[in-house]
Every structure is written in structure tokens, then in C-alpha cells.
Short mmCIF file of N, CA and C in Angstrom, two decimals:
data_model
loop_
_atom_site.label_atom_id
_atom_site.label_comp_id
_atom_site.label_asym_id
_atom_site.label_seq_id
_atom_site.Cartn_x
_atom_site.Cartn_y
_atom_site.Cartn_z
N MET A 39 0.71 -1.06 0.07
CA MET A 39 -0.07 0.04 0.01
C MET A 39 0.89 1.33 0.00
N SER A 40 0.56 2.30 -0.88
CA SER A 40 1.29 3.52 -0.78
C SER A 40 1.10 4.40 0.20
N GLU A 41 1.94 5.20 0.52
CA GLU A 41 1.65 6.44 1.46
C GLU A 41 0.69 7.24 1.10
N ASP A 42 -0.16 7.90 1.92
CA ASP A 42 -1.20 8.82 1.76
C ASP A 42 -0.34 10.22 1.89
N LEU A 43 0.19 10.68 0.75
CA LEU A 43 0.80 12.01 0.66
C LEU A 43 0.04 13.36 1.15
N SER A 44 -1.45 13.12 1.02
CA SER A 44 -2.23 14.37 1.65
C SER A 44 -2.31 14.20 3.07
N PHE A 45 -2.46 12.91 3.75
CA PHE A 45 -2.52 12.63 5.20
C PHE A 45 -1.59 11.73 5.75
N PRO A 46 -0.27 12.08 5.79
CA PRO A 46 0.73 11.15 6.04
C PRO A 46 0.46 10.60 7.62
N ILE A 47 0.07 11.13 8.40
CA ILE A 47 -0.30 10.91 9.77
C ILE A 47 -1.56 10.25 9.82
N GLY A 48 -2.52 10.31 8.96
CA GLY A 48 -3.96 10.02 9.01
C GLY A 48 -4.63 11.35 9.15
N ARG A 49 -5.84 10.94 8.81
CA ARG A 49 -6.97 12.14 8.93
C ARG A 49 -7.05 12.47 10.60
N PHE A 50 -7.57 13.68 10.95
CA PHE A 50 -7.83 14.18 12.45
C PHE A 50 -9.09 13.26 12.75
N GLU A 51 -8.90 12.46 14.03
CA GLU A 51 -10.07 11.85 14.43
C GLU A 51 -10.10 12.36 15.86
N TRP A 52 -11.33 12.78 16.40
CA TRP A 52 -11.63 13.11 17.58
C TRP A 52 -12.18 12.03 18.38
N ASP A 53 -11.26 11.58 19.67
CA ASP A 53 -11.69 10.77 20.46
C ASP A 53 -12.60 11.18 21.65
N ASN A 54 -12.79 12.33 21.83
CA ASN A 54 -13.54 12.99 23.02
C ASN A 54 -12.87 12.64 24.16
N ASP A 55 -11.43 12.46 24.33
CA ASP A 55 -10.86 12.38 25.54
C ASP A 55 -10.63 13.60 26.17
N THR A 56 -11.31 14.23 27.20
CA THR A 56 -11.21 15.40 27.68
C THR A 56 -10.52 15.62 29.06
N THR A 57 -9.77 14.50 29.37
CA THR A 57 -8.91 14.34 30.54
C THR A 57 -7.87 15.18 30.97
N GLN A 58 -7.42 15.70 31.90
CA GLN A 58 -6.45 16.75 32.14
C GLN A 58 -5.20 16.12 31.50
N ALA A 59 -4.91 14.70 31.64
CA ALA A 59 -3.72 14.15 31.18
C ALA A 59 -3.65 14.37 29.76
N ARG A 60 -4.69 14.17 29.04
CA ARG A 60 -4.89 14.10 27.57
C ARG A 60 -4.55 15.79 27.02
N ARG A 61 -5.12 16.72 27.87
CA ARG A 61 -5.00 18.04 27.40
C ARG A 61 -3.51 18.36 27.44
N GLU A 62 -2.90 18.10 28.78
CA GLU A 62 -1.38 18.13 28.77
C GLU A 62 -0.39 17.74 27.68
N GLN A 63 -0.84 16.50 27.42
CA GLN A 63 -0.26 15.99 26.17
C GLN A 63 -0.38 16.87 24.94
N LEU A 64 -1.50 17.08 24.73
CA LEU A 64 -1.86 18.03 23.46
C LEU A 64 -1.30 19.39 23.52
N ILE A 65 -1.30 19.96 24.75
CA ILE A 65 -0.47 21.30 25.03
C ILE A 65 0.92 21.12 24.82
N ALA A 66 1.43 20.19 25.21
CA ALA A 66 2.78 19.81 24.76
C ALA A 66 3.05 19.74 23.36
N GLU A 67 2.27 19.05 22.56
CA GLU A 67 2.39 18.94 21.16
C GLU A 67 2.32 20.36 20.51
N ILE A 68 1.26 21.14 21.03
CA ILE A 68 1.29 22.47 20.50
C ILE A 68 2.67 23.20 20.68
N ALA A 69 3.28 23.16 22.04
CA ALA A 69 4.41 23.82 22.42
C ALA A 69 5.46 23.33 21.55
N ASP A 70 5.55 22.02 21.14
CA ASP A 70 6.71 21.67 20.41
C ASP A 70 6.65 21.69 18.73
N ALA A 71 5.40 22.16 18.34
CA ALA A 71 5.31 22.36 16.99
C ALA A 71 6.16 23.28 16.29
N PRO A 72 6.38 24.31 16.71
CA PRO A 72 7.40 25.56 16.02
C PRO A 72 8.62 24.78 16.06
N ARG A 73 9.25 24.17 17.11
CA ARG A 73 10.59 23.34 16.81
C ARG A 73 10.54 22.51 15.82
N LEU A 74 9.40 21.66 15.80
CA LEU A 74 9.63 20.58 14.77
C LEU A 74 9.34 20.91 13.36
N LEU A 75 8.37 22.12 13.34
CA LEU A 75 8.37 22.64 11.74
C LEU A 75 9.91 23.40 11.49
N ARG A 76 10.40 24.21 12.46
CA ARG A 76 11.72 24.87 12.21
C ARG A 76 12.78 23.65 11.73
N ARG A 77 12.85 22.39 12.26
CA ARG A 77 13.55 21.26 12.14
C ARG A 77 13.42 20.82 10.67
N ALA A 78 12.02 20.67 10.58
CA ALA A 78 11.72 20.19 9.21
C ALA A 78 12.33 20.83 7.98
N VAL A 79 12.20 22.36 8.09
CA VAL A 79 12.62 23.05 6.96
C VAL A 79 14.00 23.37 6.93
N GLU A 80 14.80 23.11 8.00
CA GLU A 80 16.04 23.52 8.16
C GLU A 80 16.92 23.10 7.18
N GLY A 81 17.76 24.15 6.50
CA GLY A 81 18.94 23.80 5.69
C GLY A 81 18.27 23.56 4.21
N LEU A 82 16.89 23.60 4.09
CA LEU A 82 16.37 23.51 2.68
C LEU A 82 16.77 24.62 1.87
N SER A 83 17.24 24.48 0.44
CA SER A 83 17.36 25.53 -0.27
C SER A 83 16.18 26.02 -0.83
N ASP A 84 16.29 27.20 -1.56
CA ASP A 84 14.99 27.74 -2.22
C ASP A 84 14.29 26.76 -3.17
N GLU A 85 15.33 26.06 -3.90
CA GLU A 85 14.74 25.08 -4.81
C GLU A 85 13.85 24.09 -4.03
N GLN A 86 14.63 23.76 -2.88
CA GLN A 86 13.83 22.61 -2.28
C GLN A 86 12.66 23.19 -1.52
N LEU A 87 12.58 24.28 -1.07
CA LEU A 87 11.49 24.91 -0.41
C LEU A 87 10.38 24.97 -1.42
N ASP A 88 10.64 25.29 -2.82
CA ASP A 88 9.61 25.36 -3.65
C ASP A 88 9.18 24.10 -4.32
N THR A 89 9.61 22.90 -3.62
CA THR A 89 9.15 21.76 -4.12
C THR A 89 7.79 21.19 -3.41
N PRO A 90 6.66 20.87 -4.17
CA PRO A 90 5.58 20.37 -3.59
C PRO A 90 5.69 19.13 -2.84
N TYR A 91 4.98 18.90 -1.71
CA TYR A 91 5.21 17.70 -0.98
C TYR A 91 4.30 16.73 -1.57
N ARG A 92 3.58 16.86 -2.57
CA ARG A 92 2.77 15.99 -3.31
C ARG A 92 2.45 16.54 -4.56
N PRO A 93 1.91 15.94 -5.61
CA PRO A 93 1.62 16.35 -6.99
C PRO A 93 0.31 17.31 -6.47
N ASP A 94 0.36 18.40 -7.30
CA ASP A 94 -0.66 19.46 -7.09
C ASP A 94 -0.75 19.92 -5.67
N GLY A 95 0.22 19.60 -4.70
CA GLY A 95 0.18 20.16 -3.42
C GLY A 95 0.84 21.26 -3.14
N TRP A 96 0.84 21.86 -1.91
CA TRP A 96 1.64 23.06 -1.76
C TRP A 96 3.14 22.67 -1.69
N THR A 97 3.78 23.73 -1.69
CA THR A 97 5.38 23.58 -1.46
C THR A 97 5.93 23.56 0.09
N ALA A 98 6.80 23.11 0.13
CA ALA A 98 7.27 23.17 1.76
C ALA A 98 7.44 24.67 2.08
N ARG A 99 7.57 25.59 1.24
CA ARG A 99 7.44 27.24 1.63
C ARG A 99 6.20 27.53 1.81
N GLN A 100 5.19 26.98 1.10
CA GLN A 100 3.78 27.25 1.54
C GLN A 100 3.43 26.75 2.71
N VAL A 101 3.75 25.66 2.94
CA VAL A 101 3.55 24.92 4.27
C VAL A 101 4.19 25.76 5.30
N ALA A 102 5.27 26.24 5.32
CA ALA A 102 5.95 26.99 6.40
C ALA A 102 5.18 28.12 6.88
N HIS A 103 4.64 28.76 5.70
CA HIS A 103 3.96 30.13 5.96
C HIS A 103 2.22 29.75 6.33
N HIS A 104 1.86 28.55 6.00
CA HIS A 104 0.51 28.12 6.08
C HIS A 104 0.17 27.70 7.67
N VAL A 105 1.29 27.26 8.24
CA VAL A 105 1.12 26.82 9.72
C VAL A 105 0.80 28.03 10.59
N PRO A 106 1.52 29.01 10.46
CA PRO A 106 1.12 30.25 11.54
C PRO A 106 -0.21 30.77 11.02
N ASP A 107 -0.41 30.90 9.60
CA ASP A 107 -1.60 31.43 9.32
C ASP A 107 -2.80 30.75 9.89
N SER A 108 -2.85 29.43 9.80
CA SER A 108 -3.74 28.79 10.31
C SER A 108 -3.84 28.82 11.85
N HIS A 109 -2.67 28.83 12.34
CA HIS A 109 -2.63 28.77 13.81
C HIS A 109 -3.12 30.06 14.56
N MET A 110 -2.69 31.23 13.83
CA MET A 110 -3.32 32.38 14.29
C MET A 110 -4.85 32.55 14.17
N ASN A 111 -5.33 32.05 13.06
CA ASN A 111 -6.96 31.83 13.22
C ASN A 111 -7.41 30.89 14.30
N GLY A 112 -6.59 29.76 14.66
CA GLY A 112 -7.17 28.82 15.72
C GLY A 112 -6.93 29.50 17.10
N PHE A 113 -5.95 30.36 17.25
CA PHE A 113 -5.79 30.99 18.41
C PHE A 113 -6.97 31.99 18.43
N THR A 114 -7.05 32.78 17.63
CA THR A 114 -8.08 33.74 17.81
C THR A 114 -9.62 33.20 17.81
N ARG A 115 -9.83 32.03 17.43
CA ARG A 115 -11.03 31.40 17.69
C ARG A 115 -11.17 30.84 19.10
N VAL A 116 -10.04 30.49 19.52
CA VAL A 116 -10.29 30.14 21.21
C VAL A 116 -10.57 31.30 21.86
N LYS A 117 -9.86 32.47 21.63
CA LYS A 117 -9.93 33.55 22.29
C LYS A 117 -11.66 34.14 22.18
N LEU A 118 -12.12 34.03 20.85
CA LEU A 118 -13.50 34.39 20.81
C LEU A 118 -14.42 33.59 21.60
N ALA A 119 -14.14 32.16 21.66
CA ALA A 119 -15.07 31.23 22.27
C ALA A 119 -14.92 31.42 23.97
N LEU A 120 -13.80 31.89 24.22
CA LEU A 120 -13.66 32.31 25.73
C LEU A 120 -14.53 33.68 26.21
N THR A 121 -14.41 34.49 25.06
CA THR A 121 -15.03 35.78 25.68
C THR A 121 -16.47 36.10 25.06
N GLU A 122 -16.96 35.15 24.30
CA GLU A 122 -18.44 35.48 23.62
C GLU A 122 -19.14 34.15 23.80
N ASP A 123 -20.27 34.27 23.87
CA ASP A 123 -21.28 33.29 23.93
C ASP A 123 -21.37 32.41 22.74
N VAL A 124 -20.65 31.35 22.46
CA VAL A 124 -20.92 30.51 21.14
C VAL A 124 -21.04 31.42 19.93
N PRO A 125 -19.71 31.97 19.74
CA PRO A 125 -19.55 32.80 18.53
C PRO A 125 -19.50 32.10 17.22
N THR A 126 -19.87 32.72 16.21
CA THR A 126 -19.72 32.11 14.92
C THR A 126 -18.69 32.77 14.23
N ILE A 127 -17.60 31.91 13.93
CA ILE A 127 -16.33 32.30 13.66
C ILE A 127 -16.29 32.40 11.96
N LYS A 128 -15.33 33.09 11.35
CA LYS A 128 -15.24 33.36 9.98
C LYS A 128 -14.30 32.36 9.64
N THR A 129 -14.75 31.87 8.44
CA THR A 129 -13.90 30.83 7.70
C THR A 129 -12.79 31.74 6.86
N TYR A 130 -11.79 31.20 6.15
CA TYR A 130 -10.97 31.72 5.30
C TYR A 130 -10.58 30.81 4.20
N GLU A 131 -10.13 31.33 3.14
CA GLU A 131 -9.74 30.44 2.28
C GLU A 131 -8.03 30.09 2.10
N GLU A 132 -7.88 29.08 2.95
CA GLU A 132 -6.39 28.88 3.12
C GLU A 132 -5.56 28.66 1.80
N SER A 133 -6.26 27.82 0.98
CA SER A 133 -5.46 27.60 -0.32
C SER A 133 -5.11 28.88 -1.06
N ARG A 134 -6.07 30.02 -0.88
CA ARG A 134 -5.69 31.35 -1.61
C ARG A 134 -4.79 32.23 -0.65
N PHE A 135 -4.96 31.91 0.55
CA PHE A 135 -3.95 32.72 1.47
C PHE A 135 -2.45 31.96 0.84
N ALA A 136 -2.27 30.75 0.64
CA ALA A 136 -0.96 30.00 0.20
C ALA A 136 -0.45 30.74 -1.10
N LEU A 137 -1.21 31.35 -1.97
CA LEU A 137 -0.94 32.05 -3.10
C LEU A 137 -0.67 33.65 -3.01
N LEU A 138 -0.80 34.23 -2.00
CA LEU A 138 -0.62 35.48 -1.57
C LEU A 138 0.88 35.98 -1.76
N GLY A 139 1.20 37.22 -2.25
CA GLY A 139 2.58 37.60 -2.27
C GLY A 139 3.51 37.48 -1.32
N ASP A 140 3.01 37.54 0.22
CA ASP A 140 3.93 37.40 1.22
C ASP A 140 4.32 36.00 1.10
N VAL A 141 3.82 35.08 0.68
CA VAL A 141 4.23 33.79 0.96
C VAL A 141 5.61 33.46 0.14
N ARG A 142 5.71 34.12 -1.08
CA ARG A 142 6.73 34.12 -1.82
C ARG A 142 7.88 35.10 -1.51
N ALA A 143 7.38 36.12 -1.07
CA ALA A 143 8.41 37.32 -0.81
C ALA A 143 9.02 37.38 0.60
N THR A 144 8.58 36.61 1.52
CA THR A 144 8.88 36.64 2.88
C THR A 144 9.72 35.44 3.24
N PRO A 145 10.73 35.67 3.78
CA PRO A 145 11.59 34.72 4.20
C PRO A 145 10.88 33.85 5.10
N ILE A 146 11.02 32.42 5.14
CA ILE A 146 10.18 31.45 6.01
C ILE A 146 10.63 31.70 7.48
N GLU A 147 11.81 32.28 7.79
CA GLU A 147 12.11 32.61 9.15
C GLU A 147 11.31 33.44 9.66
N VAL A 148 10.56 34.61 8.86
CA VAL A 148 9.51 35.35 9.63
C VAL A 148 8.54 34.49 10.04
N SER A 149 8.10 33.45 9.24
CA SER A 149 6.75 32.84 9.66
C SER A 149 7.19 31.86 10.76
N LEU A 150 8.39 31.34 10.75
CA LEU A 150 8.71 30.52 11.95
C LEU A 150 9.02 31.50 13.31
N ALA A 151 9.18 32.48 13.26
CA ALA A 151 9.43 33.22 14.41
C ALA A 151 8.11 33.79 14.79
N LEU A 152 7.29 34.06 13.93
CA LEU A 152 5.85 34.07 14.21
C LEU A 152 5.17 33.10 14.77
N LEU A 153 5.33 31.64 14.46
CA LEU A 153 4.80 30.65 15.02
C LEU A 153 5.32 30.40 16.40
N ASP A 154 6.70 30.57 16.47
CA ASP A 154 7.31 30.45 17.99
C ASP A 154 6.58 31.33 19.02
N ALA A 155 6.57 32.73 18.65
CA ALA A 155 5.70 33.84 19.35
C ALA A 155 4.31 33.40 19.76
N LEU A 156 3.63 33.02 18.59
CA LEU A 156 2.27 32.66 18.79
C LEU A 156 1.89 31.50 19.75
N HIS A 157 2.84 30.45 19.43
CA HIS A 157 2.59 29.04 20.43
C HIS A 157 3.08 29.34 21.85
N VAL A 158 3.84 30.41 22.08
CA VAL A 158 4.15 30.92 23.73
C VAL A 158 2.69 31.31 24.22
N ARG A 159 2.26 32.09 23.39
CA ARG A 159 0.98 32.66 23.72
C ARG A 159 -0.19 31.61 23.92
N TRP A 160 -0.33 30.87 22.94
CA TRP A 160 -1.55 29.88 22.87
C TRP A 160 -1.31 28.88 24.07
N VAL A 161 -0.07 28.44 24.21
CA VAL A 161 0.22 27.44 25.32
C VAL A 161 -0.05 28.15 26.74
N ALA A 162 0.37 29.39 26.81
CA ALA A 162 0.14 29.90 28.10
C ALA A 162 -1.45 29.95 28.31
N LEU A 163 -2.17 30.18 27.27
CA LEU A 163 -3.60 30.38 27.38
C LEU A 163 -4.32 29.15 27.88
N PHE A 164 -3.81 27.94 27.04
CA PHE A 164 -4.36 26.64 27.16
C PHE A 164 -3.99 26.26 28.60
N ARG A 165 -2.77 26.53 29.23
CA ARG A 165 -2.52 26.24 30.60
C ARG A 165 -3.44 26.91 31.63
N THR A 166 -3.82 27.87 31.35
CA THR A 166 -4.64 28.61 32.33
C THR A 166 -6.05 28.35 32.27
N MET A 167 -6.61 27.60 31.23
CA MET A 167 -8.01 27.34 31.00
C MET A 167 -8.63 26.25 32.03
N SER A 168 -9.85 26.51 32.32
CA SER A 168 -10.35 25.57 33.40
C SER A 168 -11.30 24.25 32.50
N ASP A 169 -11.93 23.40 33.15
CA ASP A 169 -12.77 22.53 32.48
C ASP A 169 -13.87 23.03 32.06
N ALA A 170 -14.38 24.08 32.64
CA ALA A 170 -15.62 24.98 31.81
C ALA A 170 -15.05 25.57 30.61
N ASP A 171 -13.92 26.31 30.77
CA ASP A 171 -13.26 27.01 29.55
C ASP A 171 -13.09 25.93 28.38
N TYR A 172 -12.70 24.64 28.87
CA TYR A 172 -12.48 23.84 27.51
C TYR A 172 -13.82 23.41 26.88
N ALA A 173 -14.84 23.33 27.77
CA ALA A 173 -16.19 22.95 27.33
C ALA A 173 -16.87 24.00 26.46
N ARG A 174 -16.30 25.31 26.45
CA ARG A 174 -17.02 26.11 25.89
C ARG A 174 -16.79 26.02 24.15
N LYS A 175 -17.60 26.48 23.52
CA LYS A 175 -18.09 26.24 21.79
C LYS A 175 -17.94 27.41 21.18
N PHE A 176 -17.57 27.16 19.78
CA PHE A 176 -17.81 28.29 18.86
C PHE A 176 -18.42 27.38 17.70
N ARG A 177 -19.15 28.23 16.77
CA ARG A 177 -19.83 27.66 15.66
C ARG A 177 -18.79 27.91 14.46
N HIS A 178 -18.51 26.88 13.95
CA HIS A 178 -18.03 26.87 12.53
C HIS A 178 -18.97 26.75 11.28
N PRO A 179 -19.12 27.76 10.52
CA PRO A 179 -20.07 27.54 9.45
C PRO A 179 -20.13 26.47 8.62
N GLU A 180 -19.08 25.88 8.51
CA GLU A 180 -19.09 24.47 7.59
C GLU A 180 -19.18 23.28 8.28
N ILE A 181 -18.77 23.25 9.73
CA ILE A 181 -18.61 22.12 10.59
C ILE A 181 -19.60 22.05 11.72
N GLY A 182 -19.96 23.14 12.06
CA GLY A 182 -20.82 23.24 13.19
C GLY A 182 -20.35 23.50 14.45
N LEU A 183 -20.68 23.02 15.68
CA LEU A 183 -20.29 23.48 16.98
C LEU A 183 -18.95 22.74 17.27
N LEU A 184 -17.90 23.38 17.81
CA LEU A 184 -16.64 22.95 18.11
C LEU A 184 -16.19 23.22 19.54
N SER A 185 -16.06 22.39 20.42
CA SER A 185 -15.53 22.64 21.63
C SER A 185 -14.08 23.01 21.65
N LEU A 186 -13.61 23.63 22.91
CA LEU A 186 -12.35 24.20 22.68
C LEU A 186 -11.30 22.74 22.95
N ASP A 187 -11.92 21.84 23.64
CA ASP A 187 -11.25 20.58 23.82
C ASP A 187 -10.90 20.12 22.54
N LYS A 188 -11.92 20.03 21.43
CA LYS A 188 -11.80 19.51 20.30
C LYS A 188 -10.67 20.60 19.50
N GLN A 189 -10.84 21.66 19.61
CA GLN A 189 -9.91 22.69 19.05
C GLN A 189 -8.66 22.32 19.35
N LEU A 190 -8.31 22.11 20.67
CA LEU A 190 -6.74 22.06 21.02
C LEU A 190 -6.42 20.68 20.35
N ALA A 191 -7.30 19.79 20.37
CA ALA A 191 -6.64 18.23 19.69
C ALA A 191 -6.49 18.49 18.35
N LEU A 192 -7.45 19.20 17.57
CA LEU A 192 -7.39 19.45 16.18
C LEU A 192 -5.94 20.37 15.85
N TYR A 193 -5.54 21.35 16.52
CA TYR A 193 -4.30 21.99 16.14
C TYR A 193 -3.10 21.45 16.70
N ALA A 194 -3.14 20.33 17.63
CA ALA A 194 -2.07 19.56 18.05
C ALA A 194 -1.87 18.48 16.55
N TRP A 195 -2.77 18.26 16.14
CA TRP A 195 -2.93 17.26 15.13
C TRP A 195 -2.34 17.93 13.76
N HIS A 196 -2.91 19.20 13.70
CA HIS A 196 -2.55 19.97 12.39
C HIS A 196 -1.10 20.32 12.31
N GLY A 197 -0.42 20.72 13.58
CA GLY A 197 1.03 20.91 13.61
C GLY A 197 1.77 19.54 13.00
N ARG A 198 1.48 18.48 13.60
CA ARG A 198 2.09 17.24 13.38
C ARG A 198 1.98 16.64 11.89
N HIS A 199 0.67 17.00 11.40
CA HIS A 199 0.21 16.82 9.92
C HIS A 199 0.99 17.57 9.02
N HIS A 200 1.24 18.92 9.16
CA HIS A 200 2.06 19.60 8.19
C HIS A 200 3.56 19.31 8.30
N VAL A 201 4.17 19.13 9.55
CA VAL A 201 5.53 18.67 9.69
C VAL A 201 5.79 17.44 8.83
N ALA A 202 4.82 16.49 8.97
CA ALA A 202 4.95 15.34 8.24
C ALA A 202 5.19 15.52 6.79
N HIS A 203 4.37 16.43 6.23
CA HIS A 203 4.46 16.75 4.95
C HIS A 203 5.74 17.14 4.52
N VAL A 204 6.56 18.03 5.26
CA VAL A 204 7.99 18.33 4.77
C VAL A 204 8.85 17.15 5.14
N THR A 205 8.76 16.54 6.15
CA THR A 205 9.79 15.48 6.90
C THR A 205 9.55 14.35 5.72
N ARG A 206 8.29 13.99 5.47
CA ARG A 206 8.19 13.00 4.20
C ARG A 206 8.74 13.25 2.92
N LEU A 207 8.52 14.49 2.62
CA LEU A 207 9.24 15.11 1.44
C LEU A 207 10.78 14.74 1.47
N ARG A 208 11.25 15.35 2.50
CA ARG A 208 12.61 15.34 2.58
C ARG A 208 13.20 13.73 2.51
N GLU A 209 12.34 12.77 3.22
CA GLU A 209 12.86 11.44 3.04
C GLU A 209 12.74 10.91 1.64
N ARG A 210 11.53 11.22 1.07
CA ARG A 210 11.25 10.61 -0.45
C ARG A 210 12.48 11.27 -1.59
N MET A 211 12.81 12.59 -1.02
CA MET A 211 13.76 13.17 -2.09
C MET A 211 15.21 13.07 -1.56
N GLY A 212 15.58 12.20 -0.52
CA GLY A 212 16.88 11.96 0.18
C GLY A 212 17.70 13.27 0.37
N TRP A 213 16.87 14.24 1.00
CA TRP A 213 17.55 15.55 1.41
C TRP A 213 17.87 15.43 2.83
#
């Protein structure tokens, strides 16, 4: 069986595990994501950064810029859910974000530094949340209601998912 290049670690699955131990594990994964993404792209040349991780997929450069774009949206959604009563969040066209000029024109180090700083804030927020906070929800127009427990798990998976895109590309290409 061939590897699934779109979902190298599998699709996100929510097991509804809302224990403190599970939350701590997921928070640790969020905390570690910037380091792992940085390591995944370390030493890649511009040519390598401009290589798609799969046919018709994003390049490693686009992935490096996408993760902080996505996680900024995720962080904001958590804050909205903590400060409003079941807010309806705004979606965004992530595939179109990946085509904007800043992705090509900005060194990936800028996005890696942004991810570092963002995750310091996000981890601090997650560590201060109560059980009642994690039970809070927001409404996603395409998905429906999401709890902050599920949001935590989703973004822990999301970081691993995109790191795997780059690391598996490097393995396949022998970089």
C-alpha cells in the first residue's frame, strides 16, 4: 500500500478524550510544533522549499507560511469562544492565502518566528483554562459546533500533519 501523501499521519480523529492528562499531552504537542516545523525545513535551499510535498500540493515554503496563518486563526477562535457566547467564527480560504505575495516574498524565518511567539501565547492560554473553559464552543459555518477541547486536539494534530508533509518529502527526495 502506498503512503497517503495528503494525510501522512492520517486524518484528524476526535476521540472525545477530555481528561487533564490528555490535555497536557496535546498542549505539549502545541508547544513543540514550532521547533519541529523549524527542524523540518532547516537547511532547505530555495529550490527545495519550492518543491511540492505531493503532486498538485503546496510547496514546503507554502507549508511553512500556512501553519502560522492557520494557527493565528485557531488562536483567535479560542479567544472568541472564551469571551463570547458560542460565537460564529469566520472561515478563510487557506488555499488562496498560500498564493498571496507574502508567501513568496517573505523569508520562512519570519513565519517560523511568528509561530514561535504565537505558540508561547497559545500554550500560556491553554494552561490557564479550566474544565468549563475547555467545554466552551464556537460555531464553524461549515462544520458546526466545536468545543475548545476539540480545537486543542485539532491544532495539535494540524502541526504534526504539516511537519510530516515536509519530513516525508525530505525522506522521499533524500534531502
